[in-house]
Coordinates of N, CA and C and ligand atoms in Angstrom, one line a residue:
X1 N 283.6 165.7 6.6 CA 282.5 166.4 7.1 C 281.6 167.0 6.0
X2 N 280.1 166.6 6.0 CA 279.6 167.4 4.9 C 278.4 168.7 5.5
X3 N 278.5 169.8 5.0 CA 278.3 170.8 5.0 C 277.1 171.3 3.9
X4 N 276.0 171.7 4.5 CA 275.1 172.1 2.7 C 273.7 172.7 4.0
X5 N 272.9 173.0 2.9 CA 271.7 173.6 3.4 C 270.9 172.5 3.5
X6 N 269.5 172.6 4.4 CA 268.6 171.3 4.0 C 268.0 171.3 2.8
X7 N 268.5 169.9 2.7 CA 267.4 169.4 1.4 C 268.3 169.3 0.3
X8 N 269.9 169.4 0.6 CA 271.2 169.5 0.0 C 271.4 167.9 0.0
X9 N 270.5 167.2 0.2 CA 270.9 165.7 0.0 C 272.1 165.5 0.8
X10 N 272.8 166.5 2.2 CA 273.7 165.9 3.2 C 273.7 164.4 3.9
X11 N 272.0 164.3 4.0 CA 272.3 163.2 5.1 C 272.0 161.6 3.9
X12 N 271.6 162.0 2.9 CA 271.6 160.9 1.7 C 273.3 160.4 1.5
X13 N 274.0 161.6 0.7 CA 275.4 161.5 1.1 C 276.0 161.0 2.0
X14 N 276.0 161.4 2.8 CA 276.7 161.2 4.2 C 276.4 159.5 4.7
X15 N 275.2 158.9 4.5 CA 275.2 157.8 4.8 C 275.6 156.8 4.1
X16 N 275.8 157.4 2.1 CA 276.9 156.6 1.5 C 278.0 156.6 1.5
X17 N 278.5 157.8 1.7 CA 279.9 158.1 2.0 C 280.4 157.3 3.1
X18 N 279.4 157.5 4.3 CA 280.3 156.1 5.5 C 280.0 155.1 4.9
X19 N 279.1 154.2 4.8 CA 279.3 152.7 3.9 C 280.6 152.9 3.5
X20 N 280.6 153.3 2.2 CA 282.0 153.1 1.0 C 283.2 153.1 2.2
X21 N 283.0 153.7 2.9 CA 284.2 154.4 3.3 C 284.4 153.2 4.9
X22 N 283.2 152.7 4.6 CA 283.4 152.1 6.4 C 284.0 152.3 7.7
X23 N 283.1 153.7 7.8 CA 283.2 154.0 8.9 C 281.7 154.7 9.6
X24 N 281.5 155.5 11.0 CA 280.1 155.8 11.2 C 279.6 156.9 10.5
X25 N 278.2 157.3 10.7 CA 277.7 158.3 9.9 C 277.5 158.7 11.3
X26 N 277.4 159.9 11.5 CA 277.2 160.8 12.9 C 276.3 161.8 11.8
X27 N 275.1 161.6 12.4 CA 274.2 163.3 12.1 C 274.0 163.3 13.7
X28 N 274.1 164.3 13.9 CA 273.2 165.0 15.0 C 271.8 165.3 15.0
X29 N 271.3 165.5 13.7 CA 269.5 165.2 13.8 C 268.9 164.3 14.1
X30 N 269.9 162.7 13.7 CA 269.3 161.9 13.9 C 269.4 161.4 14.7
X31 N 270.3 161.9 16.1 CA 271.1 161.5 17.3 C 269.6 161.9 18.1
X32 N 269.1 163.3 17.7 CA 268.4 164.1 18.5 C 266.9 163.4 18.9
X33 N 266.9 163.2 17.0 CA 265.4 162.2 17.0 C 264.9 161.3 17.9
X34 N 266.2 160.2 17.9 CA 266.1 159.2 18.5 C 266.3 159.0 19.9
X35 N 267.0 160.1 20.2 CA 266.8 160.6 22.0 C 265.4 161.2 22.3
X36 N 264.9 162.1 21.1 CA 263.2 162.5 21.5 C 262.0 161.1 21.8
X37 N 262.9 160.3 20.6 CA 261.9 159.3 20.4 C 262.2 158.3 22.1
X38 N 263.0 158.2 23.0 CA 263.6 157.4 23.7 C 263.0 158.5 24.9
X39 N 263.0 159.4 24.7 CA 262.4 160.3 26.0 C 263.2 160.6 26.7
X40 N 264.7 160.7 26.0 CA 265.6 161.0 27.4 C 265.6 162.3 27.6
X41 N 266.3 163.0 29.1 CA 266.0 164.6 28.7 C 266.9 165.0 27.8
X42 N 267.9 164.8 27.4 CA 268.3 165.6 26.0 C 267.7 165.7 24.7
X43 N 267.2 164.1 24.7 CA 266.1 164.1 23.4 C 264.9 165.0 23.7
X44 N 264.1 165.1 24.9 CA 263.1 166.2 25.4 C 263.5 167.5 24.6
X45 N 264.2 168.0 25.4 CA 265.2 169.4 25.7 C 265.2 169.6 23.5
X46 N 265.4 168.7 23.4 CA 266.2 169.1 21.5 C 264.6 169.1 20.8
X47 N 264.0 167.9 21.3 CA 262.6 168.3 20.7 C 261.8 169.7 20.5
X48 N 262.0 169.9 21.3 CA 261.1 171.4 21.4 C 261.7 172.6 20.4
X49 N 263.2 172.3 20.4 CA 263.6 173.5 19.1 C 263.7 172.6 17.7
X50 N 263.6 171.5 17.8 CA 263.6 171.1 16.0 C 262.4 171.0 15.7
X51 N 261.4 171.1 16.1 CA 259.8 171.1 15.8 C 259.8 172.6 15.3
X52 N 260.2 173.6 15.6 CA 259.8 174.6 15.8 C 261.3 175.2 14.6
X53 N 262.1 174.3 14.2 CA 262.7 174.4 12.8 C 263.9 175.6 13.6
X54 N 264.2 175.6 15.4 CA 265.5 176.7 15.6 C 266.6 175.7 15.8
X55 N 267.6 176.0 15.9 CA 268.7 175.7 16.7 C 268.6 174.9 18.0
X56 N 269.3 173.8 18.2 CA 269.7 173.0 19.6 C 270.2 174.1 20.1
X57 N 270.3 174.5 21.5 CA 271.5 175.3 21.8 C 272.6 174.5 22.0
X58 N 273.6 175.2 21.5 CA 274.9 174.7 22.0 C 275.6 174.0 22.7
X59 N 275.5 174.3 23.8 CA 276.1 173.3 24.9 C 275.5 172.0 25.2
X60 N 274.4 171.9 24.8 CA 273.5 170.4 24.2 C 274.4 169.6 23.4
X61 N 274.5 170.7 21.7 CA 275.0 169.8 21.0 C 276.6 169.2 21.4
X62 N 277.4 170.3 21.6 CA 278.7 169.8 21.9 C 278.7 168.7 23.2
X63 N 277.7 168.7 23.9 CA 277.8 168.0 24.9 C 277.5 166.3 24.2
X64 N 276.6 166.3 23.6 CA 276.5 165.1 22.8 C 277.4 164.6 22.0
X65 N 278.0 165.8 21.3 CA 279.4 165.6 20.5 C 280.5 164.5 21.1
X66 N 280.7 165.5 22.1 CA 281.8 165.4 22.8 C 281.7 163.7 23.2
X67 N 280.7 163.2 24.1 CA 280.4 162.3 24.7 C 280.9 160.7 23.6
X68 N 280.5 161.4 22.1 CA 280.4 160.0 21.1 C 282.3 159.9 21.0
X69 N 282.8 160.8 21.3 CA 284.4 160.9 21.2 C 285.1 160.5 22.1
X70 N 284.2 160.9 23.1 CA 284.8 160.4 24.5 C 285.0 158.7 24.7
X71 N 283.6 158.1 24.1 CA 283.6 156.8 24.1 C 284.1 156.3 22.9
X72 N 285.0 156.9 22.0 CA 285.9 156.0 21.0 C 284.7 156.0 20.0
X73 N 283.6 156.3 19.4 CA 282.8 155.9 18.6 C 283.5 156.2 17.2
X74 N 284.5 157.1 17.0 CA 284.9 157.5 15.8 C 286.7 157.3 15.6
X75 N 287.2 156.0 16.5 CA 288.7 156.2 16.5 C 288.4 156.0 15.3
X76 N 288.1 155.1 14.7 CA 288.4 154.4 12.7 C 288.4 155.6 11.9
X77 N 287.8 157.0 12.4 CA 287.2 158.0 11.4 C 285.7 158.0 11.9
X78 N 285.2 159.3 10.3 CA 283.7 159.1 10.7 C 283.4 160.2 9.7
X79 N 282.2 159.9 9.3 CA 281.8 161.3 8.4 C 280.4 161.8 9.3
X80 N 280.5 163.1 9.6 CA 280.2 163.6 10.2 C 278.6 164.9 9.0
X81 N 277.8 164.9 10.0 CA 276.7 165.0 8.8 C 275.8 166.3 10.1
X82 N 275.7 167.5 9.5 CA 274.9 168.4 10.6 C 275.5 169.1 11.6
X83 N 276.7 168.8 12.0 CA 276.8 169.2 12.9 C 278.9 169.8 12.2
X84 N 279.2 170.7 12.9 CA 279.2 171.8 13.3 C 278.0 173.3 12.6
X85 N 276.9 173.5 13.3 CA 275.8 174.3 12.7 C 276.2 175.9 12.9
X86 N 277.0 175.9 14.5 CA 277.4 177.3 14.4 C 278.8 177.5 14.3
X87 N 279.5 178.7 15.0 CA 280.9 179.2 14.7 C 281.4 178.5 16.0
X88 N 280.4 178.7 17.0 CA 281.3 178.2 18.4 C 281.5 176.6 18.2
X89 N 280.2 175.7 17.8 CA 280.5 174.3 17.5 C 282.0 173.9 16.5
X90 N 282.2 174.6 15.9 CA 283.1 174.4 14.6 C 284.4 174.8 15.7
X91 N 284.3 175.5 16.5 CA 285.8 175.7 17.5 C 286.0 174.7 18.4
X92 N 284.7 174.3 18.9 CA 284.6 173.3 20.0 C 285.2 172.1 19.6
X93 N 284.9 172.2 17.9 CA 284.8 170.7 17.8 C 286.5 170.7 17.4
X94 N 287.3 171.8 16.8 CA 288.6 171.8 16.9 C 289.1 171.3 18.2
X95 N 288.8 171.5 19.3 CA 289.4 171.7 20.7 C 289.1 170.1 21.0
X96 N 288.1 169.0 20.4 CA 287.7 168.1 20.3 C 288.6 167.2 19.8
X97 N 289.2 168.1 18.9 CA 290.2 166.7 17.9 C 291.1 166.9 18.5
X98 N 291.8 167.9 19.6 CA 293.0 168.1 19.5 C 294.0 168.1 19.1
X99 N 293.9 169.2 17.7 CA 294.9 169.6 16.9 C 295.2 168.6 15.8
X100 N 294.7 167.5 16.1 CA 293.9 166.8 14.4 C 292.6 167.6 13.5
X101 N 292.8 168.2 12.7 CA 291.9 168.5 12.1 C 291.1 167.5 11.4
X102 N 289.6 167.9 10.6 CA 289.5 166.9 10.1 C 289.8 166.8 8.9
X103 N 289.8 165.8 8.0 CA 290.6 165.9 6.5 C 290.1 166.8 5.6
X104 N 288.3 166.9 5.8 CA 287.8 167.5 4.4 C 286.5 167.7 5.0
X105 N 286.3 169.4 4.1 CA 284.9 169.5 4.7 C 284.3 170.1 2.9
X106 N 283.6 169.1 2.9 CA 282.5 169.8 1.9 C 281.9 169.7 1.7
X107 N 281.2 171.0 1.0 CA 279.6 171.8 1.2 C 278.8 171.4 0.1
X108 N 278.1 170.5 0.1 CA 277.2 170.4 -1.4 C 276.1 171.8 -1.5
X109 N 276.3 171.6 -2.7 CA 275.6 173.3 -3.2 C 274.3 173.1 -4.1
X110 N 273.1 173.9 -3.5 CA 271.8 173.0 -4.3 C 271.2 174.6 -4.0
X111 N 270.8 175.1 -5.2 CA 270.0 176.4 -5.1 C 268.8 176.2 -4.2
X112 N 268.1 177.5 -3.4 CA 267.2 177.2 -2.1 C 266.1 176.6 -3.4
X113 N 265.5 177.1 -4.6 CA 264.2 176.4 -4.8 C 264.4 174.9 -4.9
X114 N 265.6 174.1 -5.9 CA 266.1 172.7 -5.8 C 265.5 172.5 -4.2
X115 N 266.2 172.9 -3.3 CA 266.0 172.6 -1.6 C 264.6 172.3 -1.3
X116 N 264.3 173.5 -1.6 CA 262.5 173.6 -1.3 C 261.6 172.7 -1.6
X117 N 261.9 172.4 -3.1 CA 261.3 171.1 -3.5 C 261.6 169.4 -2.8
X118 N 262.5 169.6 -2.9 CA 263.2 168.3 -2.0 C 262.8 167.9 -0.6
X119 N 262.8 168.9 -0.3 CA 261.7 168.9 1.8 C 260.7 168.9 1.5
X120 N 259.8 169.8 0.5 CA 258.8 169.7 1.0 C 257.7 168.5 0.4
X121 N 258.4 167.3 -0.5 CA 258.2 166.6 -0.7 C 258.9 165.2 0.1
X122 N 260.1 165.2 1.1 CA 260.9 164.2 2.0 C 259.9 163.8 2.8
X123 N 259.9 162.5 2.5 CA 259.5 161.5 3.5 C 260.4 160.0 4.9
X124 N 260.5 160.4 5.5 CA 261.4 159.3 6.2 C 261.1 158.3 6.8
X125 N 261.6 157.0 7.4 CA 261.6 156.4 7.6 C 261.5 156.4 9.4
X126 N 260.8 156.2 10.1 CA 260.4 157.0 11.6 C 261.8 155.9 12.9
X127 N 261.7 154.8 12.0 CA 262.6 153.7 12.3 C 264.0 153.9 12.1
X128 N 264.4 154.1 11.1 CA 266.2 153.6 10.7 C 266.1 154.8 9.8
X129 N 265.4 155.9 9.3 CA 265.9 157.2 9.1 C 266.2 157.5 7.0
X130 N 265.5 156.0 6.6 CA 265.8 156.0 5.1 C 264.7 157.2 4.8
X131 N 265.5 157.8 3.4 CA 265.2 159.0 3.2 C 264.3 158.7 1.6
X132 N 263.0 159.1 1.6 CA 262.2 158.6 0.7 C 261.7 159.7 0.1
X133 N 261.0 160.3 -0.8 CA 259.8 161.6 -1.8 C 258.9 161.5 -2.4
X134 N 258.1 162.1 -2.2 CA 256.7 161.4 -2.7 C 256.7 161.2 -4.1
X135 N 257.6 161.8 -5.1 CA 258.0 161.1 -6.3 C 258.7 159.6 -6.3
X136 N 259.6 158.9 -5.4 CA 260.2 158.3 -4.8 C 260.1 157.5 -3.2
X137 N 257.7 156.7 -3.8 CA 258.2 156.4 -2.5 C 258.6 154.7 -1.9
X138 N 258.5 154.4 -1.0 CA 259.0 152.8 -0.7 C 257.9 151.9 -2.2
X139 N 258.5 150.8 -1.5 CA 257.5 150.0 -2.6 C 256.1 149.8 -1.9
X140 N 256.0 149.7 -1.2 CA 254.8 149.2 -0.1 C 253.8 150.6 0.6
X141 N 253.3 150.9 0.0 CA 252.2 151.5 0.9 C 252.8 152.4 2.2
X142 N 254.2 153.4 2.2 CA 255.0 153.9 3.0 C 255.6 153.2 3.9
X143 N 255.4 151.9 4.1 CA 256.3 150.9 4.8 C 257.6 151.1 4.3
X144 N 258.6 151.1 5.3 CA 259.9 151.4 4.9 C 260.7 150.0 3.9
X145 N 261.2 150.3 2.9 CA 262.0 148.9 2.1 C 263.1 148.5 2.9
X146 N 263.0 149.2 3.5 CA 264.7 148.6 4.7 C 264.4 147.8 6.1
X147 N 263.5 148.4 6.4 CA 263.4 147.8 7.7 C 262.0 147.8 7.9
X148 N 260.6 148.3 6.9 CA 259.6 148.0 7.8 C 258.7 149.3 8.2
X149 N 259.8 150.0 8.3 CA 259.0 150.9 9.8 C 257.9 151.6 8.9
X150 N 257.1 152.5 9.7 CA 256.4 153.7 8.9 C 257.2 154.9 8.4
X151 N 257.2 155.0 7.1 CA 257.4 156.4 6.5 C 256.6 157.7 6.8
X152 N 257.1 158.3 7.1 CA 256.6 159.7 7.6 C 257.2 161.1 7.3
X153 N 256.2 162.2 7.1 CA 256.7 163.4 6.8 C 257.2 164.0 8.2
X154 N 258.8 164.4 8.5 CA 259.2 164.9 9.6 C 258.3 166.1 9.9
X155 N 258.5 166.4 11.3 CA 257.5 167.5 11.9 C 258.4 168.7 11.7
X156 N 259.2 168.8 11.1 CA 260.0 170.1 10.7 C 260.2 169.9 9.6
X157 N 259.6 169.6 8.5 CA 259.5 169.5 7.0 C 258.0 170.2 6.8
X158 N 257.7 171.0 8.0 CA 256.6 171.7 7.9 C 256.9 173.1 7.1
X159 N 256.1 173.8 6.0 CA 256.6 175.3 5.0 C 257.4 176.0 5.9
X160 N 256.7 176.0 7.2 CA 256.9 177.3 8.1 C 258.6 177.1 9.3
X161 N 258.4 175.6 9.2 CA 259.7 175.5 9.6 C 260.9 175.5 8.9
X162 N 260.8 174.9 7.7 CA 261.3 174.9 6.5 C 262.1 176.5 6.5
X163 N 261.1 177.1 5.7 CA 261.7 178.4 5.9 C 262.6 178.8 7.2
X164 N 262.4 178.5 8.2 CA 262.9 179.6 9.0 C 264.7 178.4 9.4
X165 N 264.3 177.2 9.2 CA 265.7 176.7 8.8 C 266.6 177.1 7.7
X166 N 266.3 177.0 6.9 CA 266.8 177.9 5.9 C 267.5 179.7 6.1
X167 N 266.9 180.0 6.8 CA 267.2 181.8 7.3 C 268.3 181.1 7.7
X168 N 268.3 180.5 9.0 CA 269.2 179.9 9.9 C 270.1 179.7 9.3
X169 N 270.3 178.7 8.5 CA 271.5 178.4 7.5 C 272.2 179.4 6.8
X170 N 271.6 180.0 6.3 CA 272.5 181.3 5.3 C 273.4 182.2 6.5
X171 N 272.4 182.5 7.9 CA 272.9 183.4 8.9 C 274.3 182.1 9.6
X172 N 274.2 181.2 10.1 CA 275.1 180.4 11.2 C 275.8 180.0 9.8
X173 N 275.5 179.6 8.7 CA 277.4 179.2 8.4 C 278.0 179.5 7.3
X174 N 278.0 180.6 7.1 CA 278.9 181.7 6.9 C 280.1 181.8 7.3
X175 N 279.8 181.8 8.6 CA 281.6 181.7 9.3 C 281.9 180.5 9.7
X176 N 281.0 179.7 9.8 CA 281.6 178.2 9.2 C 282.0 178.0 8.5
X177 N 281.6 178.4 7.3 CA 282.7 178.0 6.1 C 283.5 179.0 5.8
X178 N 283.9 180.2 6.3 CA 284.8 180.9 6.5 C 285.7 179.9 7.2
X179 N 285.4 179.7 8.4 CA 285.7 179.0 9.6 C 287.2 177.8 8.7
X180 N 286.7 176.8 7.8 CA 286.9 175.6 7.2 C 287.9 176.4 5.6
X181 N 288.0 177.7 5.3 CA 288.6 178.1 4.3 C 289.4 178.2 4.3
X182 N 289.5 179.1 5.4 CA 290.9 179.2 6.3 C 291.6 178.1 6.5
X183 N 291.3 177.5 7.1 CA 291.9 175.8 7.2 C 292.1 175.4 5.9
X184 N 292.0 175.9 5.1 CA 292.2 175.1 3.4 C 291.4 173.9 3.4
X185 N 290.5 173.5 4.0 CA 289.9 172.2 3.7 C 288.2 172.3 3.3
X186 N 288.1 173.4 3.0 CA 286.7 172.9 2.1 C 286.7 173.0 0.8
X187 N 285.7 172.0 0.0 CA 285.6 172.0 -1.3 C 284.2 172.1 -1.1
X188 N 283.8 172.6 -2.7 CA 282.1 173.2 -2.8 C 281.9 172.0 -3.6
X189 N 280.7 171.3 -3.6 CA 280.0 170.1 -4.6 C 279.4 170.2 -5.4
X190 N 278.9 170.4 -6.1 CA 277.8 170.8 -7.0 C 276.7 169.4 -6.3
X191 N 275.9 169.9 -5.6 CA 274.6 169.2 -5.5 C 273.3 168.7 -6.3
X192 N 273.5 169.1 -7.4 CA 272.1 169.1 -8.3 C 272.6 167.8 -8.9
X193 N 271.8 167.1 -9.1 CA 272.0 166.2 -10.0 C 271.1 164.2 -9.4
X194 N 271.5 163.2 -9.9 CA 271.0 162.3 -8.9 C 272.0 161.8 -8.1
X195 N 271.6 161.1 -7.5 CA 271.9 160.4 -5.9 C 273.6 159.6 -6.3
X196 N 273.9 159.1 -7.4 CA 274.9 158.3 -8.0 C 275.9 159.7 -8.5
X197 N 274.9 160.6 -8.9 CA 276.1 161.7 -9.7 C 276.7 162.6 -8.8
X198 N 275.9 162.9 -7.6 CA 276.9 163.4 -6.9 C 277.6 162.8 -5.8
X199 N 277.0 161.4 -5.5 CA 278.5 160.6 -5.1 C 279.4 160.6 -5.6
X200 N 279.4 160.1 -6.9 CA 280.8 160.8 -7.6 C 281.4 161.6 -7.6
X201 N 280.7 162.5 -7.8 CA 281.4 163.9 -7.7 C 281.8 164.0 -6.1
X202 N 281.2 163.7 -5.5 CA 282.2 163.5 -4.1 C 283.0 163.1 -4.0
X203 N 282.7 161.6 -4.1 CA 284.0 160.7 -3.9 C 285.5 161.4 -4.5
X204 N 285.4 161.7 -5.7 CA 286.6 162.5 -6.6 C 286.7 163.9 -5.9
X205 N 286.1 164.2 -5.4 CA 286.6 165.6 -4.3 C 287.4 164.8 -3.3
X206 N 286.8 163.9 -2.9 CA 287.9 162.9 -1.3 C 288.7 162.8 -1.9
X207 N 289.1 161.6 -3.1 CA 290.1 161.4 -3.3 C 291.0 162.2 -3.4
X208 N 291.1 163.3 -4.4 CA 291.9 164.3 -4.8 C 292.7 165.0 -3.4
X209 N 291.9 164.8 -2.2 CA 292.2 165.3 -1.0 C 292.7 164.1 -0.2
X210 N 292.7 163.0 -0.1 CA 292.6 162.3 1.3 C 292.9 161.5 0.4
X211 N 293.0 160.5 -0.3 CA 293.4 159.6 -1.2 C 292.2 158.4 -1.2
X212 N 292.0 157.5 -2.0 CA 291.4 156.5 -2.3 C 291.1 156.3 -1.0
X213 N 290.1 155.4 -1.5 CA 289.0 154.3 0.0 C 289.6 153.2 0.4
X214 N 288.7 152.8 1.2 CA 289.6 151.4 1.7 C 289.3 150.1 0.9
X215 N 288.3 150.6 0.0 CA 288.3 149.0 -0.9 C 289.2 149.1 -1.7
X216 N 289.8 150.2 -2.3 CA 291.0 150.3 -3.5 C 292.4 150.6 -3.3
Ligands
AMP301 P1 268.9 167.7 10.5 O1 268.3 166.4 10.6 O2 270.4 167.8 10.3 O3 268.1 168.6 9.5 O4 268.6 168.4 11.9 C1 267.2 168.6 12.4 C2 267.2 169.5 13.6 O5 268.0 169.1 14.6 C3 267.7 170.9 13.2 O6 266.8 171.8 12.6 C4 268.1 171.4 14.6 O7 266.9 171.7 15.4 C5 268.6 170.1 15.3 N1 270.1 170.0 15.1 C6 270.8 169.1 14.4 N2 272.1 169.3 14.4 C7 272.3 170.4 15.1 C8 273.4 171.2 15.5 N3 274.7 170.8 15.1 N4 273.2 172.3 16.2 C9 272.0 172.7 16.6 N5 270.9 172.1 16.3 C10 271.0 170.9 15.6

């Protein structure tokens, strides 16, 4: 499970760490998006607080949670990216595994200005969710290099959302990672650096914990 502020390069991570690791990437942001974008009412319902940069409530997310576990989406494993956000999710999602914990939870660490810079330059992919910066962007005229789609600046990569996500974060997980200390299973990352350096430096935090991948 990875754990960090926005703009902590989580969901960059997180989607290389499943590859390597071959298994799924679960964000919940991106679960949410693409239910906004599909119009269902959960995607409705989540729309209206990620625009506005608050919290899903709760029983939303766990209910979506729950549902991807229900249907087997993660027997192989799964790295898990966004979600547990509060204290009650992080219990729910115990009562979830039933007394499997999960192996490893850790927090990449990126000072808020690093962050700031990082959103408020992120551009995405509106399609398949590839993560681009206007220092860094597709080769094509914001057409996505993976798939095509239009690159776009998310509607909660707005200053004013930005910030108030960020409040959110320092306040909800706290006792999240209280929550995960306790359990002896978090490690802190050093997030600064590029995209290759702190894979590494991840990957050597898994290992040390959970042993080698499945190609080695
Ligand atoms: P992310 O893509 O992880 O930055 O999430 C984007 C937005 O989705 C957040 O600002 C929240 O509005 C919502 N969201 C994603 N995951 C959760 C969660 N576990 N709990 C509550 N809201 C969430």
């Amino acid at each position: 499970m990875l754990l960090g502020k926005q703009g902590a390069g989580k969901g960059t991570q997180a989607s290389r760490l499943a590859d390597h690791r071959g298994v799924p990437h679960f964000s919940t942001g991106d679960l949410f998006r693409a239910e906004a974008k599909e119009g269902t009412a959960h995607g409705l319902e989540a729309e209206s607080y990620m625009n506005r940069g608050e919290l899903v409530p709760d029983p939303v997310v766990v209910g979506v949670v729950e549902e991807q576990f229900r249907r087997g989406t993660f027997d192989g494993g799964f790295v898990l990216d966004g979600f547990p956000r509060t204290e009650f999710q992080a219990v729910e999602l115990d009562r979830v595994l039933d007394g499997q914990p999960v192996d490893l939870v850790a927090t990449l660490d990126v000072p808020t200005e690093i962050a700031l810079a990082r959103l408020a330059g992120r551009r995405v992919c509106e399609n398949c969710g590839t993560v681009y910066h206007v220092d860094h962007p597709p080769k094509h005229d914001w057409t996505c290099d993976e798939c095509g789609g239009n690159v776009i600046q998310r509607e909660d990569d707005t200053e004013a959302a930005i910030e108030r996500r960020l409040e959110l974060y320092e306040r909800e997980m706290l006792p999240i990672v209280q929550h995960y200390r306790r359990q002896r299973r978090l490690v802190v990352v050093d997030g600064v650096g590029t995209g290759d350096e702190v894979a590494s430096r991840l990957a050597a935090a898994i290992e040390a914990r959970v042993g080698p991948d499945v190609e080695t």
